[in-house]
Amino acid sequence: MTNPVTIERKDEIAVVWTDNPPVNAISHAVRLGLMEAFESLAKEGDAKAIILACKGRTFFAGADISEFDKPVQAPHLQDVFDTIEGMKVPVVAAIFGTALGGGMEATLACHYRVADAKARLGLPELNLGIFPGAGGTQRLPRLIGVRGALDIIMTAKPISASKAKELGIVDHIAGGDLMAEAKAYARKLVEEGKGPRPVSRLSVDGTGVEEAFAHYEAFAKSRLKGRTSPLKALQAVRAAMDLPFKEGLALELKLCLEAKDTFESKALRHIFFAERKTRKIPGLPEDTAVHEIANVGILGAGTMGGGIAMCFANAGLPVTLVEANEDNLKRGLATIERNYERTVKRGRLSAKQKNALMANIRGSLDMANFADCDLVIEAVFENMDLKKEVFRKLDSICKQGAILATNTSTLDVDEIAAETKRPEYVLGLHFFSPANIMPLLEVVRGAKTDAGVLKSALQVGKRIRKIPVVSGICFGFIGNRMLSPYGREAQRMLLEGASPKDIDSVLEDFGMAMGVLAVYDLAGIDVGHKIREAMRDNKPDDPTFFAAGAVMNDAGRFGQKTGTGFYRYEKGTRGRFEDPDALALIRKTAEDLGVVQDPPGREEIFERCLYPLVNEGANILDEGIALRASDIDVVWTAGYGFPRHKGGPMFWADHIGLDKILAGMKKYREKFGPLFWEPAPLLERLVREGKTFADWDKENA
Ligand code: CAA
Ligand code: NAI
């Protein structure tokens, strides 16, 4: 294996280069290479200054996460960075791209930092269930104070080079050629006789820190509820104040290794890689040509069309937004503008930027304006006849090679594609509401969808900052199909006497962003009801099936938008309240349907919601609707609020044991009969063979 680290010596300034594509992750080979390079430069002793630099597209993106499951191999990053910091001549970091995690910590071990103007620096480790373990919790508070360090560590968000300069992390921002400016900076240090400047020798500024600790302790308990790594991070930062550097470093390492071995960290790492795997499609040749997408058309400026238009406008793509009539177009554009204005008010967008984004969206009443679009997404009402008519029109208007997509949430994409003369250019692009915010994008592959079209959709998905997941065609695709048994049981348990709060609190204590009944209230109870009514012929033969939702719908209790649903909402408060009227309506329905009042306990609520969810995931996998179990995990963490630190439903199921899920399914089959409780054949097979969903992925995806 070639050494990813090399030394360039042209003059008195040595450059230690790392070249480890794609993102210069600090793997074992890089650690070894860096150690050898700095030790050899120390031994030779004739370099007057050293620059730490990277080739390729970015400075170090951090430790190599793929090595976290393996035993730690020397040298440890802390030792490499100690060696760098201990050099007798100044070491300058030349930062560009994203210096993240161990990458940012590498810069802190250097004595000076020069950054490209577009560089970003950050310590995102909490997103992986660990925290900075290569000196970050000890050096950053010494360099910029505890408050600033906590902000960077606890929010896990990268900062710009200019912010880093303002905070005193970066010494010089390179407006031009980074390496030329880093060398000039190093040469100047030499000329001025400035030597090493180890951060570890600085003392920690502890003024006013208790307030910052209290703030982030509260943050950890609320926003990062159920997680242990944030508390460990706080403990390590405190050690920077209380302990000498070396002892603080030792504690940081001990706590970080503990964090790395938790389920929380394994789950978050699983999601990290799972989100990147979704774009890899088995059987799709590497060299499949993609279609360039330079401008986009969107039909329908309602709830979804408007949000979708914003996604593309935000990514700098010109959008043609077509509506059926003047009023709806005006209303749609006004909603988009209002959304942007809200961002301006929050200070996250300037008025000028807002105007530029609005200028990317051209409203029109004429579908003929789609003629030159490379991709057109339809977001009109959920009605098959209308969609078919629209696709026939699009087919006749749009240029050859243009991709036609539908945002349908339930309709058969193949049936829609069959209306066109180009079914290979048709697919589903299922956005989630609010489309400009939710990161998930289900890319629905039709029977005839061309490989290049699919690949283009995945690429454009990434370009608009979505996480695209491929789904086959079935009712509800991956996400909504799994939502059905999960929500069905929640609604059935209402009839048995549980209150909405009883149910949602169990789910929220598990870590769901929102309980499922609160989700129905948010999404609109009428929306789901309409969809179920449309499938009347295929409805299961059980009068209790979503009966609680039906009674809410019939009473005009659509959820948040009407102020009442499963809960009651009060204007001006963000809270939701248990509503005696809702409880009475549900009780009456239970009586009419003859449901015995026997409220389930917390454990039963938990099992009856989550086990069918996993069971349906197994069916989806077995039928080839999802390509891999990890894709299902991404759908549920990115689109349905399943806790990332539990890794998604399939990863979590592997963790608690598939035999437990299977036993649970059988237990409730005994009680309620087979209609809803038949274990998935794949679940039974995996349990029989002593395997997991992760094994299934290894063997099949
Ligand atoms: N380790 C291993 N692989 C990594 C990696 C890392 N730190 N960062 C990225 N990769 C891999 C990805 O898995 C992906 O691999 P494939 O091509 O095989 O799918 C490839 O690099 C490219 O990644 P992206 O698709 O994400 O590329 P991008 O250009 O969209 O984003 C990035 C680049 C901003 C660097 C992003 O990859 C990222 O955020 N990486 C993780 C950064 C991070 O969390 N660093 C902290 C690591 S932990 C640490 O450093 C602990 C410590 O204290 C010592
Ligand atoms: P909506 O009712 O808010 O918007 C639909 C818009 O399409 C209306 O503004 C209407 O005037 C316009 N329209 C209707 N026929 C048209 C035509 N022939 N030409 C031009 N414009 C036309 O509906 P919404 O909620 O945006 O849904 C749109 C699609 O997105 C549906 O297929 C729906 O199933 C799907 N979807 C909806 C989600 C949601 O949460 N609302 C989530 C995911 C998908």
Short mmCIF file of C-alpha atoms and ligand atoms in Angstrom, two decimals, residues 21-26 57-68 76-77 81 98-105 122-125 127-128 130-136 252 256 272-273 276-277 279-280 462, ligand 1:
data_model
loop_
_atom_site.label_atom_id
_atom_site.label_comp_id
_atom_site.label_asym_id
_atom_site.label_seq_id
_atom_site.Cartn_x
_atom_site.Cartn_y
_atom_site.Cartn_z
CA PRO A 21 -9.30 10.33 -1.24
CA PRO A 22 -12.11 11.06 -1.19
CA VAL A 23 -12.09 13.25 1.94
CA ASN A 24 -8.67 12.66 3.55
CA ALA A 25 -10.17 10.72 6.44
CA ILE A 26 -7.46 10.13 9.04
CA ARG A 57 -11.07 18.20 -2.38
CA THR A 58 -10.72 18.93 1.33
CA PHE A 59 -8.53 19.18 4.40
CA PHE A 60 -8.97 16.19 6.75
CA ALA A 61 -12.71 15.39 7.18
CA GLY A 62 -11.93 13.72 10.50
CA ALA A 63 -10.98 10.32 11.81
CA ASP A 64 -11.85 7.40 9.53
CA ILE A 65 -15.29 6.43 10.82
CA SER A 66 -15.15 3.06 9.07
CA GLU A 67 -12.38 2.05 11.49
CA PHE A 68 -14.46 2.69 14.61
CA HIS A 76 -3.56 7.12 18.41
CA LEU A 77 -4.55 10.50 16.99
CA PHE A 81 -1.12 15.52 17.41
CA THR A 98 -14.12 21.03 5.49
CA ALA A 99 -11.81 20.56 8.48
CA LEU A 100 -14.06 18.41 10.62
CA GLY A 101 -13.64 16.41 13.80
CA GLY A 102 -10.10 15.06 13.95
CA GLY A 103 -9.43 17.37 10.99
CA MET A 104 -10.20 20.47 13.02
CA GLU A 105 -8.34 18.98 15.98
CA GLY A 122 -16.28 22.07 12.94
CA LEU A 123 -16.47 19.37 15.54
CA PRO A 124 -19.49 17.31 14.43
CA GLU A 125 -18.67 14.27 16.57
CA ASN A 127 -23.67 13.54 15.41
CA LEU A 128 -21.81 10.25 15.59
CA ILE A 130 -18.98 10.46 20.32
CA PHE A 131 -17.29 13.81 21.00
CA PRO A 132 -13.93 15.29 20.04
CA GLY A 133 -11.44 12.74 21.31
CA ALA A 134 -8.17 13.94 19.80
CA GLY A 135 -7.55 16.90 22.06
CA GLY A 136 -10.47 19.03 20.86
CA GLU A 252 -11.07 12.82 27.17
CA CYS A 256 -14.52 9.05 24.13
CA PHE A 272 -24.08 8.13 8.64
CA PHE A 273 -23.06 5.37 6.24
CA ARG A 276 -24.48 7.71 1.86
CA LYS A 277 -25.30 4.22 0.64
CA ARG A 279 -27.37 6.47 -3.85
CA LYS A 280 -25.55 3.22 -4.64
CA LYS A 462 -28.33 15.26 -3.50
N1 CAA B 1 -14.51 8.62 7.66
C1 CAA B 1 -14.70 7.68 6.70
N2 CAA B 1 -15.33 7.93 5.54
C2 CAA B 1 -15.79 9.16 5.35
C3 CAA B 1 -15.64 10.18 6.30
C4 CAA B 1 -14.95 9.87 7.50
N3 CAA B 1 -14.74 10.80 8.44
N4 CAA B 1 -16.21 11.30 5.83
C5 CAA B 1 -16.72 10.99 4.63
N5 CAA B 1 -16.46 9.71 4.33
C6 CAA B 1 -16.78 8.99 3.09
C7 CAA B 1 -18.26 8.82 2.88
O1 CAA B 1 -18.73 7.66 3.52
C8 CAA B 1 -18.35 8.72 1.37
O2 CAA B 1 -17.96 7.43 1.01
P1 CAA B 1 -18.57 6.74 -0.29
O3 CAA B 1 -18.18 7.60 -1.43
O4 CAA B 1 -17.97 5.39 -0.29
O5 CAA B 1 -20.05 6.74 -0.06
C9 CAA B 1 -17.25 9.67 0.89
O6 CAA B 1 -16.35 9.82 2.02
C10 CAA B 1 -17.73 11.04 0.48
O7 CAA B 1 -18.56 11.55 1.53
P2 CAA B 1 -19.89 12.39 1.22
O8 CAA B 1 -20.71 11.68 0.22
O9 CAA B 1 -20.47 12.71 2.53
O10 CAA B 1 -19.25 13.67 0.52
P3 CAA B 1 -19.68 15.20 0.65
O11 CAA B 1 -18.76 15.94 -0.26
O12 CAA B 1 -21.14 15.34 0.47
O13 CAA B 1 -19.36 15.62 2.15
C11 CAA B 1 -18.04 15.80 4.15
C12 CAA B 1 -18.06 15.64 2.61
C13 CAA B 1 -18.61 17.17 4.52
C14 CAA B 1 -16.64 15.67 4.60
C15 CAA B 1 -18.95 14.71 4.78
O14 CAA B 1 -18.56 13.45 4.24
C16 CAA B 1 -18.87 14.60 6.27
O15 CAA B 1 -19.53 15.34 6.97
N6 CAA B 1 -18.06 13.64 6.78
C17 CAA B 1 -18.00 13.32 8.18
C18 CAA B 1 -17.26 14.35 8.97
C19 CAA B 1 -17.18 13.94 10.42
O16 CAA B 1 -18.16 13.60 11.05
N7 CAA B 1 -15.96 13.97 10.96
C20 CAA B 1 -15.71 13.57 12.30
C21 CAA B 1 -15.20 12.18 12.31
S1 CAA B 1 -15.06 11.53 13.92
C22 CAA B 1 -13.63 12.17 14.51
O17 CAA B 1 -12.92 12.85 13.85
C23 CAA B 1 -13.37 11.73 15.91
C24 CAA B 1 -12.24 12.39 16.59
O18 CAA B 1 -12.43 13.20 17.45
C25 CAA B 1 -10.92 11.96 16.31
#
